[in-house]
Amino acid sequence: MALNIPGVIVMVFFYLLVLGTGVWASFKSKKEQKKSGADKVEMALLGNRSINWVVGIFTMTGGLVFAKPMRDRKYVTMIDPFQIKYGKVPAAALSLASLFMDVIWVTIPLTCLGATMSVILDLPYAVSVWISAAVVIIYTLLGGLYSVAYTDVIQLILIFISLWLCVPFVLMNPFSLDITETAFNHTFQAPWIGTPQTDRVWKMIDDFLMLALGNLGVQVFHQRTLSASSSTTAKIICFVAAVCIFIFGIPPALIGAVAASTDWNLTSYGSPSPFERGEAGLVLPIALQHLTPSYISIIGIGAVAAAVMSSADSSLLSAASVFTSNIYKNILRTHASKAEIQWVIRGTVVVVGLVGSSLTHLNNSIMMFWFIGSETSYILIFPQLVCVLFFNISNGYGAIMGWLVGIFLRLLSGEPTLRLPPVLHFPGCTLEDGVYVQYFPISTFCMLCAFGSTLLFSYLAALLFNKGLVPEKWDVFKVKAQQSGGSSKSDPTPLISSGTGAPQPAAISAQPGRHRLPGLSTPSWEASRSAGSTSAPASTLQKDSTSPPSPDR
């Protein structure tokens, strides 16, 4: 097949539209920053916490339980509560896990886009990947969250219109049967709805829970709630976006149903079917290419490209947020200037973009990358986030033991995708074609074990140190000091920037909304600094601990 020139022209137009939107948003960001006098770092990472609910709905979904506490305490990243309560070491471990996931989430959509463009446009895989990555990196560098949020609006509108425009042509193509007839009947392929087998029910529940809850352990999601103009706005975003995600999922489901109802021998694709060729993951572009007119398939590729860029830019900014705030500023360079931090943000975006794009050339399936990212967020981060936000007893010792239990249990359970044989054979483990397959909900089981271990070992550690059974000098995570200081699950001790820029624990608890990382100080603390003081006066802290949080900028 020759290069699809009209398709390439349409894609160039689309890329220029997205890039232009990103550039416009970067100017809007700079104008807003000068107008409000906002911190440049917070503007880049969180859009000065001024993203309204309309724009926010186009950028994220889910998470009602976490939206209010995270936004009310004004964290910069989801790692902040760990940094505040557990200290640098556990927070650094979680930061690395989060960075790893962000690289994976950059790789997955770019891999999908490269494969799709090679099918429809006959454009080389590498060219498709690197051009798309370059566009995403450029506008993310220019405008930070503002560019990401406003390009998301353009991208998701394009996804919605493009896919729904393709659906009627796919449904009415002459090579497919009525999908209502093939839903439960075997025709050209097995029924596209089918009946779940009894031994697979628990596995299906396991996958559902991992999809529903695992995303709550990803910084990309929390970046949106933390950038909302208020906690109420964050909750509205979650409510509405949760409904929208189902609407966006209807067109791909219909196209997949038509593909399962098609006599592929009558099409230009030929026999056997994509499923039988092992190309089920490419069924969307294959269906658009062979079941619709060429101009419709070109519109469809625009929808895929929009989805890819929307996912990739969010992951780039997420990685920049975690590395800059929780590793570079709090561990590597505690005295870094704001200008230096901005350059670190830019550098992180470029590096993560390059690494993620490079991984697309590995001879590994998309499912392998998806599996690694999903398991990491669901088993390692999600239970820890629940513990640190809602359980006062949790501490660094419990967190480390929870990670170890979760990791080892999951590795011992095996995984066919990674060609990892199981050591632990749970109920329902069967040998299929020489490979052991676990139908037990092992991901959820490992997550719950990590959750329970975190609380159990946190309690034991607190008991040992508080009872004096272990010398206090061995308490590297300061559990005894943490509990005697009166910290609670809703009010962990914040980090406040000292006069020299080094992080110092506050003498008393602050109100929710007053939590800051080093370099993002409270207004009253900034006032004391301007007066030349190197320690916060007691009267100032007392005023902050009794007055309501200041309104959003």
Coordinates of C-alpha atoms in Angstrom, one line a residue:
M1 CA 0.0 0.0 0.0
A2 CA 1.3 3.5 -1.0
L3 CA 1.6 6.3 1.4
N4 CA -1.9 7.8 2.1
I5 CA -1.2 11.4 1.1
P6 CA -4.7 12.8 2.1
G7 CA -4.4 11.1 5.4
V8 CA -1.0 12.6 6.1
I9 CA -2.3 16.1 5.2
V10 CA -5.2 15.7 7.6
M11 CA -2.8 14.5 10.4
V12 CA -0.5 17.5 9.8
F13 CA -3.4 19.8 10.1
F14 CA -4.5 18.1 13.3
Y15 CA -1.0 18.2 14.8
L16 CA -0.7 21.9 14.0
L17 CA -4.1 22.5 15.6
V18 CA -3.1 20.8 18.8
L19 CA 0.4 22.5 18.8
G20 CA -1.3 25.9 18.2
T21 CA -3.6 25.3 21.1
G22 CA -0.7 24.4 23.4
V23 CA 1.2 27.5 22.4
W24 CA -1.9 29.7 23.0
A25 CA -2.3 28.1 26.4
S26 CA 1.3 28.8 27.3
F27 CA 0.8 32.5 26.6
K28 CA -2.4 32.4 28.7
S29 CA -0.5 30.7 31.5
K30 CA 2.2 33.4 31.5
K31 CA -0.4 36.2 31.4
E32 CA -2.3 34.6 34.3
Q33 CA 0.9 34.2 36.3
K34 CA 1.8 37.9 35.9
K35 CA -1.7 39.0 36.7
S36 CA -2.0 36.9 39.9
G37 CA 1.6 37.0 41.0
A38 CA 1.4 33.2 41.4
D39 CA 4.4 31.0 42.0
K40 CA 5.9 29.9 38.6
V41 CA 6.5 26.4 39.7
E42 CA 2.9 26.0 41.0
M43 CA 1.6 27.6 37.8
A44 CA 3.6 25.1 35.7
L45 CA 2.6 22.0 37.7
L46 CA -0.9 22.8 38.9
G47 CA -2.1 25.8 36.8
N48 CA -2.1 27.9 39.9
R49 CA -4.9 25.7 41.1
S50 CA -7.4 27.6 39.0
I51 CA -8.6 24.9 36.5
N52 CA -12.4 25.3 36.3
W53 CA -14.8 22.3 36.3
V54 CA -15.5 22.5 32.5
V55 CA -11.9 22.2 31.5
G56 CA -11.3 19.7 34.4
I57 CA -14.0 17.3 33.1
F58 CA -12.1 16.9 29.9
T59 CA -8.9 15.9 31.7
M60 CA -9.7 13.2 34.3
T61 CA -12.2 10.8 35.7
G62 CA -13.0 9.1 39.0
G63 CA -11.8 9.4 42.6
L64 CA -14.5 11.0 44.7
V65 CA -13.1 9.7 48.0
F66 CA -9.7 11.2 47.4
A67 CA -10.6 14.4 45.7
K68 CA -11.6 16.4 48.8
P69 CA -8.8 15.5 51.3
M70 CA -6.1 15.8 48.7
R71 CA -7.3 19.2 47.4
D72 CA -8.2 20.6 50.8
R73 CA -4.6 20.1 52.0
K74 CA -3.2 21.6 48.9
Y75 CA -0.7 19.0 48.1
V76 CA 1.4 19.4 44.9
T77 CA 1.7 15.6 44.2
M78 CA 0.2 12.4 45.6
I79 CA 3.6 11.7 47.1
D80 CA 3.3 14.7 49.4
P81 CA 1.4 13.0 52.2
F82 CA 4.0 10.3 52.3
Q83 CA 6.8 12.9 52.4
I84 CA 5.1 14.7 55.3
K85 CA 4.2 11.7 57.4
Y86 CA 6.8 9.0 56.6
G87 CA 9.8 11.1 55.7
K88 CA 12.2 11.1 52.7
V89 CA 13.1 7.4 52.3
P90 CA 9.6 5.9 51.9
A91 CA 8.6 8.9 49.8
A92 CA 11.6 8.5 47.5
A93 CA 10.7 4.8 46.9
L94 CA 7.1 5.7 46.0
S95 CA 8.4 8.6 43.8
L96 CA 10.6 6.2 41.8
A97 CA 7.6 3.8 41.4
S98 CA 5.5 6.7 40.2
L99 CA 8.1 7.8 37.7
F100 CA 8.4 4.3 36.4
M101 CA 4.6 4.2 35.8
D102 CA 4.7 7.5 34.0
V103 CA 7.3 6.3 31.6
I104 CA 5.2 3.2 30.9
W105 CA 2.1 5.3 30.3
V106 CA 4.0 7.4 27.8
T107 CA 5.2 4.2 26.0
I108 CA 1.7 2.5 25.8
P109 CA -0.2 5.2 23.8
L110 CA 2.7 6.0 21.5
T111 CA 3.0 2.3 20.7
C112 CA -0.8 2.2 19.9
L113 CA -0.5 5.3 17.7
G114 CA 2.5 4.0 15.8
A115 CA 0.7 0.7 15.0
T116 CA -2.5 2.5 14.0
M117 CA -0.8 5.0 11.6
S118 CA 1.2 2.2 10.0
V119 CA -2.1 0.4 9.2
I120 CA -4.1 3.3 7.9
L121 CA -1.6 5.8 6.5
D122 CA 1.2 3.3 5.7
L123 CA 3.5 5.7 7.5
P124 CA 6.6 4.2 9.1
Y125 CA 6.1 3.2 12.7
A126 CA 9.1 5.1 14.0
V127 CA 8.2 8.3 12.1
S128 CA 4.7 8.2 13.6
V129 CA 6.0 7.7 17.1
W130 CA 8.7 10.4 17.1
I131 CA 6.6 13.1 15.4
S132 CA 3.8 12.6 17.9
A133 CA 6.2 12.6 20.8
A134 CA 7.9 15.8 19.6
V135 CA 4.6 17.6 19.4
V136 CA 3.6 16.5 22.9
I137 CA 6.9 17.4 24.4
I138 CA 7.0 20.9 22.8
Y139 CA 3.6 22.1 24.0
T140 CA 4.0 20.5 27.4
L141 CA 7.3 22.4 27.8
L142 CA 5.8 25.7 26.8
G143 CA 2.7 25.8 29.0
G144 CA 2.8 23.1 31.6
L145 CA -0.6 22.2 33.0
Y146 CA -2.4 25.0 31.1
S147 CA -1.2 23.6 27.8
V148 CA -2.0 20.0 28.8
A149 CA -5.5 20.9 30.0
Y150 CA -6.6 23.1 27.1
T151 CA -5.2 20.7 24.5
D152 CA -7.1 17.9 26.3
V153 CA -10.3 19.9 25.5
I154 CA -9.5 20.0 21.8
Q155 CA -8.4 16.3 21.8
L156 CA -11.3 14.8 23.6
I157 CA -13.9 16.8 21.5
L158 CA -12.1 15.4 18.4
I159 CA -12.2 11.9 19.9
F160 CA -15.9 12.1 20.6
I161 CA -16.9 13.6 17.2
S162 CA -14.6 11.4 15.1
L163 CA -15.5 8.1 16.6
W164 CA -19.2 8.7 16.6
L165 CA -18.9 9.8 13.0
C166 CA -17.2 6.5 12.1
V167 CA -19.8 4.3 13.9
P168 CA -22.6 4.6 11.3
F169 CA -20.3 3.7 8.4
V170 CA -18.9 0.7 10.3
L171 CA -22.4 -0.6 11.3
M172 CA -23.7 -0.3 7.7
N173 CA -20.8 -1.9 5.9
P174 CA -21.9 -4.8 3.5
F175 CA -19.5 -7.4 4.9
S176 CA -21.0 -7.6 8.5
L177 CA -24.1 -9.1 10.0
D178 CA -26.4 -7.3 12.4
I179 CA -24.5 -7.2 15.8
T180 CA -27.7 -8.1 17.6
E181 CA -27.7 -11.4 15.8
T182 CA -24.1 -12.2 16.6
A183 CA -24.1 -11.1 20.2
F184 CA -25.0 -14.6 21.6
N185 CA -24.7 -16.7 18.4
H186 CA -21.6 -18.2 16.8
T187 CA -21.4 -17.0 13.2
F188 CA -18.0 -16.1 11.7
Q189 CA -16.5 -16.0 15.2
A190 CA -17.5 -16.7 18.7
P191 CA -20.3 -14.4 20.2
W192 CA -19.0 -11.0 20.9
I193 CA -20.8 -10.8 24.2
G194 CA -20.7 -14.5 25.2
T195 CA -21.3 -16.0 28.6
P196 CA -18.7 -15.7 31.3
Q197 CA -17.4 -19.1 32.5
T198 CA -17.8 -19.9 36.1
D199 CA -14.1 -20.4 36.7
R200 CA -13.3 -17.0 35.1
V201 CA -15.8 -14.8 37.2
W202 CA -13.3 -14.0 39.9
K203 CA -10.6 -13.1 37.4
M204 CA -13.0 -10.7 35.7
I205 CA -13.8 -9.1 39.1
D206 CA -10.1 -8.9 39.7
D207 CA -9.5 -7.1 36.4
F208 CA -12.5 -4.8 37.0
L209 CA -11.2 -3.7 40.5
M210 CA -7.7 -3.2 39.2
L211 CA -9.0 -0.9 36.4
A212 CA -11.4 1.0 38.8
L213 CA -9.0 1.4 41.8
G214 CA -5.6 1.1 40.2
N215 CA -5.9 4.5 38.5
L216 CA -6.3 6.1 41.9
G217 CA -2.6 5.3 42.5
V218 CA -1.4 7.3 39.5
Q219 CA -0.2 10.9 39.8
V220 CA -1.9 11.8 36.5
F221 CA -5.3 11.6 38.1
H222 CA -4.4 13.5 41.3
Q223 CA -2.7 16.2 39.2
R224 CA -6.2 17.2 38.0
T225 CA -8.0 17.3 41.4
L226 CA -5.0 19.2 42.9
S227 CA -5.2 21.8 40.1
A228 CA -9.0 22.3 40.5
S229 CA -10.0 25.7 41.8
S230 CA -11.6 24.2 44.9
S231 CA -12.4 20.9 46.5
T232 CA -16.1 21.3 45.4
T233 CA -14.9 21.7 41.8
A234 CA -12.7 18.6 42.2
K235 CA -15.7 16.6 43.2
I236 CA -17.9 17.9 40.4
I237 CA -15.2 17.0 37.9
C238 CA -15.2 13.4 39.3
F239 CA -19.0 13.1 39.2
V240 CA -19.4 14.3 35.6
A241 CA -16.3 12.8 34.1
A242 CA -17.2 9.3 35.5
V243 CA -20.4 9.5 33.4
C244 CA -18.6 10.8 30.4
I245 CA -16.1 7.9 30.3
F246 CA -18.9 5.5 29.6
I247 CA -20.1 7.6 26.7
F248 CA -16.7 7.7 25.2
G249 CA -16.4 3.9 25.5
I250 CA -19.5 3.2 23.4
P251 CA -18.0 3.7 19.9
P252 CA -15.0 1.5 20.4
A253 CA -17.3 -1.2 21.8
L254 CA -19.6 -1.0 18.8
I255 CA -16.7 -1.1 16.4
G256 CA -15.3 -4.2 18.1
A257 CA -18.8 -5.9 17.9
V258 CA -18.9 -5.2 14.2
A259 CA -15.4 -6.7 13.7
A260 CA -16.5 -9.9 15.5
S261 CA -19.6 -10.0 13.1
T262 CA -17.7 -9.6 9.9
D263 CA -16.9 -12.1 7.2
W264 CA -13.3 -10.9 6.7
N265 CA -12.8 -13.1 3.7
L266 CA -15.1 -10.7 1.7
T267 CA -13.0 -7.7 2.7
S268 CA -9.7 -6.4 1.4
Y269 CA -8.2 -7.7 4.7
G270 CA -8.9 -11.3 3.8
S271 CA -8.9 -14.4 6.0
P272 CA -8.2 -15.4 8.7
S273 CA -9.8 -12.8 11.0
P274 CA -7.7 -10.3 13.0
F275 CA -8.4 -12.4 16.2
E276 CA -7.1 -15.5 14.5
R277 CA -4.0 -13.7 13.2
G278 CA -3.2 -12.4 16.7
E279 CA -4.0 -8.8 15.7
A280 CA -7.0 -8.3 18.1
G281 CA -5.2 -5.3 19.6
L282 CA -5.3 -3.6 16.2
V283 CA -9.0 -4.2 15.5
L284 CA -10.0 -0.5 15.6
P285 CA -7.6 0.7 12.8
I286 CA -8.2 -2.5 10.9
A287 CA -12.0 -2.1 11.0
L288 CA -11.7 1.6 10.0
Q289 CA -9.3 0.7 7.1
H290 CA -11.3 -2.2 5.6
L291 CA -14.9 -1.5 6.6
T292 CA -15.2 2.3 5.9
P293 CA -14.5 4.7 3.1
S294 CA -10.9 6.0 3.1
Y295 CA -11.9 9.5 4.2
I296 CA -13.7 8.1 7.2
S297 CA -10.7 6.0 8.2
I298 CA -8.6 9.2 8.1
I299 CA -11.0 10.9 10.5
G300 CA -10.8 7.8 12.8
I301 CA -7.0 8.0 12.9
G302 CA -7.4 11.6 14.1
A303 CA -9.4 10.3 17.1
V304 CA -6.7 7.7 17.9
A305 CA -4.0 10.4 17.7
A306 CA -6.0 12.7 20.0
A307 CA -6.4 10.0 22.6
V308 CA -2.7 9.2 22.5
M309 CA -1.5 12.8 22.8
S310 CA -4.0 13.4 25.6
S311 CA -2.6 10.5 27.6
A312 CA 1.1 11.1 26.8
D313 CA 1.2 14.8 27.8
S314 CA -0.5 14.1 31.1
S315 CA 2.1 11.4 31.9
L316 CA 5.0 13.8 31.0
L317 CA 3.7 16.5 33.4
S318 CA 3.0 13.9 36.1
A319 CA 6.6 12.7 35.9
A320 CA 7.9 16.3 36.0
S321 CA 5.8 17.0 39.1
V322 CA 6.9 14.0 41.1
F323 CA 10.6 14.2 40.2
T324 CA 10.8 18.0 40.8
S325 CA 8.8 18.2 44.0
N326 CA 9.5 15.0 45.8
I327 CA 13.0 14.0 44.6
Y328 CA 15.0 17.0 43.3
K329 CA 13.7 19.7 45.6
N330 CA 13.2 17.7 48.8
I331 CA 16.2 15.3 48.5
L332 CA 18.8 16.2 45.9
R333 CA 18.8 20.0 46.0
T334 CA 16.8 21.4 49.0
H335 CA 18.1 24.9 48.4
A336 CA 17.3 25.0 44.6
S337 CA 16.0 28.3 43.3
K338 CA 12.7 28.7 41.5
A339 CA 14.5 29.3 38.2
E340 CA 16.5 26.1 38.7
I341 CA 13.3 24.1 39.5
Q342 CA 11.7 25.4 36.3
W343 CA 14.6 24.1 34.3
V344 CA 14.4 20.7 36.1
I345 CA 10.7 20.5 35.1
R346 CA 11.6 21.1 31.5
G347 CA 14.5 18.6 31.6
T348 CA 12.3 15.9 33.1
V349 CA 9.6 16.4 30.5
V350 CA 12.2 15.9 27.7
V351 CA 14.0 13.0 29.3
V352 CA 10.8 11.1 30.1
G353 CA 9.4 11.8 26.6
L354 CA 12.6 10.4 25.0
V355 CA 12.8 7.4 27.2
G356 CA 9.1 6.5 26.8
S357 CA 9.4 7.0 23.0
S358 CA 12.5 4.8 22.9
L359 CA 10.7 1.9 24.7
T360 CA 8.2 1.7 21.8
H361 CA 10.8 0.0 19.7
L362 CA 11.1 -3.0 22.0
N363 CA 9.6 -6.2 20.7
N364 CA 7.1 -6.4 23.6
S365 CA 3.4 -6.3 23.5
I366 CA 1.3 -3.3 24.7
M367 CA -0.3 -5.7 27.2
M368 CA 3.0 -6.3 28.9
F369 CA 3.6 -2.6 29.5
W370 CA 0.0 -2.2 30.6
F371 CA 0.3 -5.1 33.0
I372 CA 3.4 -3.7 34.7
G373 CA 2.0 -0.2 35.1
S374 CA -1.4 -1.4 36.3
E375 CA 0.0 -3.9 38.8
T376 CA 2.4 -1.3 40.2
S377 CA -0.3 1.3 40.9
Y378 CA -2.9 -1.2 42.2
I379 CA -0.7 -3.2 44.5
L380 CA 2.1 -0.9 45.6
I381 CA 0.6 2.7 45.6
F382 CA -3.1 2.5 46.0
P383 CA -3.2 0.7 49.4
Q384 CA -0.5 2.9 50.7
L385 CA -2.4 6.1 49.7
V386 CA -5.5 4.8 51.5
C387 CA -3.4 4.2 54.6
V388 CA -1.6 7.5 54.7
L389 CA -4.7 9.5 54.1
F390 CA -7.3 7.7 56.3
F391 CA -5.4 5.6 58.9
N392 CA -3.5 7.5 61.6
I393 CA -1.7 4.4 62.8
S394 CA 0.2 4.0 59.5
N395 CA 3.9 4.8 59.5
G396 CA 7.1 4.3 57.4
Y397 CA 7.8 0.8 58.9
G398 CA 4.4 -0.5 57.9
A399 CA 4.7 1.1 54.5
I400 CA 8.0 -0.7 53.7
M401 CA 6.6 -4.0 54.9
G402 CA 3.4 -3.5 52.9
W403 CA 5.5 -3.0 49.7
L404 CA 7.6 -6.0 50.3
V405 CA 4.6 -8.3 51.0
G406 CA 2.8 -7.0 47.9
I407 CA 5.8 -7.3 45.6
F408 CA 6.8 -10.8 46.7
L409 CA 3.3 -12.2 46.7
R410 CA 2.7 -10.9 43.2
L411 CA 6.0 -12.3 41.9
L412 CA 5.4 -15.7 43.5
S413 CA 1.9 -15.8 41.9
G414 CA 3.5 -15.8 38.4
E415 CA 2.3 -14.1 35.2
P416 CA 2.1 -15.6 31.7
T417 CA 2.5 -12.2 30.1
L418 CA 6.0 -11.9 31.6
R419 CA 6.6 -15.7 31.2
L420 CA 6.9 -15.9 35.0
P421 CA 5.9 -19.3 36.3
P422 CA 3.9 -19.4 39.5
V423 CA 5.4 -20.7 42.8
L424 CA 2.1 -20.2 44.7
H425 CA -0.8 -22.1 43.1
F426 CA -4.0 -20.5 44.3
P427 CA -7.4 -22.2 43.9
G428 CA -8.4 -22.3 40.2
C429 CA -4.8 -22.4 38.9
T430 CA -4.8 -24.6 35.8
L431 CA -2.3 -25.8 33.2
E432 CA -3.4 -24.5 29.7
D433 CA -1.2 -25.3 26.7
G434 CA 1.8 -25.9 29.0
V435 CA 1.3 -22.6 30.9
Y436 CA -0.1 -22.2 34.4
V437 CA -3.0 -19.7 34.5
Q438 CA -4.3 -18.3 37.8
Y439 CA -8.1 -17.6 37.8
F440 CA -7.9 -16.6 41.5
P441 CA -8.1 -12.8 42.0
I442 CA -4.4 -12.6 42.7
S443 CA -4.0 -8.8 42.1
T444 CA -6.7 -7.9 44.5
F445 CA -5.5 -10.5 47.0
C446 CA -1.9 -9.0 46.9
M447 CA -3.3 -5.5 47.2
L448 CA -5.3 -6.5 50.3
C449 CA -2.3 -8.3 51.8
A450 CA -0.2 -5.2 51.2
F451 CA -2.9 -3.0 52.8
G452 CA -3.3 -5.3 55.9
S453 CA 0.5 -5.7 56.3
T454 CA 1.0 -1.9 56.3
L455 CA -1.5 -1.5 59.1
L456 CA -0.3 -4.5 61.1
F457 CA 3.4 -3.7 61.0
S458 CA 2.7 0.0 61.6
Y459 CA 0.8 -1.0 64.8
L460 CA 3.6 -3.3 65.9
A461 CA 6.3 -0.7 65.2
A462 CA 4.4 2.0 67.2
L463 CA 3.8 -0.5 70.0
L464 CA 7.5 -1.4 70.2
F465 CA 8.8 2.2 70.3
N466 CA 6.0 3.6 72.5
K467 CA 6.4 0.9 75.1
G468 CA 10.2 1.3 75.1
L469 CA 10.8 -2.3 74.0
V470 CA 13.1 -0.9 71.2
P471 CA 15.4 2.0 71.9
E472 CA 14.2 5.3 70.6
K473 CA 17.5 6.0 68.9
W474 CA 16.7 3.1 66.5
D475 CA 13.4 4.9 65.5
V476 CA 14.6 6.2 62.1
F477 CA 11.1 7.1 61.0
K478 CA 10.3 9.0 64.2
V479 CA 7.2 7.1 65.0
K480 CA 7.2 8.0 68.7
A481 CA 7.7 11.7 67.9
Q482 CA 5.0 11.6 65.3
Q483 CA 2.4 10.2 67.7
S484 CA 3.4 12.4 70.6
G485 CA 3.2 15.4 68.3
G486 CA -0.5 14.9 67.9
S487 CA -0.6 14.3 64.2
S488 CA -3.8 12.7 62.9
K489 CA -5.0 11.0 59.8
S490 CA -6.7 14.2 58.7
D491 CA -3.8 16.5 59.6
P492 CA -0.3 15.2 59.2
T493 CA 2.6 17.5 60.2
P494 CA 3.4 19.7 57.3
L495 CA 6.8 20.7 55.9
I496 CA 7.4 24.5 56.1
S497 CA 10.2 26.3 54.4
S498 CA 12.8 27.7 56.8
G499 CA 14.6 30.9 56.3
T500 CA 17.4 29.0 54.6
G501 CA 15.1 27.0 52.4
A502 CA 15.6 23.7 54.2
P503 CA 12.5 21.7 55.1
Q504 CA 11.6 21.8 58.8
P505 CA 8.7 20.1 60.6
A506 CA 6.2 22.5 62.0
A507 CA 6.0 22.7 65.8
I508 CA 2.3 22.2 65.8
S509 CA -0.3 20.8 63.4
A510 CA -1.7 23.2 60.8
Q511 CA -5.1 23.3 59.4
P512 CA -5.9 21.4 56.2
G513 CA -5.1 23.6 53.3
R514 CA -1.9 24.9 55.0
H515 CA 0.3 22.0 53.9
R516 CA 3.2 23.1 51.7
L517 CA 6.4 21.5 50.4
P518 CA 9.6 23.4 50.8
G519 CA 9.5 26.5 48.7
L520 CA 5.7 26.7 48.8
S521 CA 5.3 28.5 52.1
T522 CA 2.2 29.7 54.0
P523 CA 1.4 33.4 53.6
S524 CA 2.0 34.1 57.3
W525 CA 5.4 32.3 57.2
E526 CA 6.4 34.4 54.2
A527 CA 5.5 37.5 56.2
S528 CA 7.8 36.4 59.0
R529 CA 10.6 35.7 56.5
S530 CA 10.2 39.1 55.0
A531 CA 10.7 40.6 58.4
G532 CA 14.1 38.8 58.6
S533 CA 13.1 36.0 61.0
T534 CA 14.5 32.5 60.6
S535 CA 11.9 30.8 62.7
A536 CA 8.1 31.2 62.7
P537 CA 6.9 33.1 65.8
A538 CA 4.5 31.2 68.0
S539 CA 1.8 33.8 67.6
T540 CA 2.0 33.5 63.8
L541 CA 1.6 29.7 63.9
Q542 CA -1.2 30.0 66.4
K543 CA -3.0 32.3 64.1
D544 CA -2.6 30.0 61.2
S545 CA -3.8 27.0 63.2
T546 CA -7.1 28.6 64.2
S547 CA -8.0 30.6 61.1
P548 CA -9.8 29.1 58.1
P549 CA -7.7 28.3 55.0
S550 CA -7.1 31.3 52.7
P551 CA -9.3 31.4 49.6
D552 CA -7.9 30.1 46.3
R553 CA -6.0 32.5 44.2

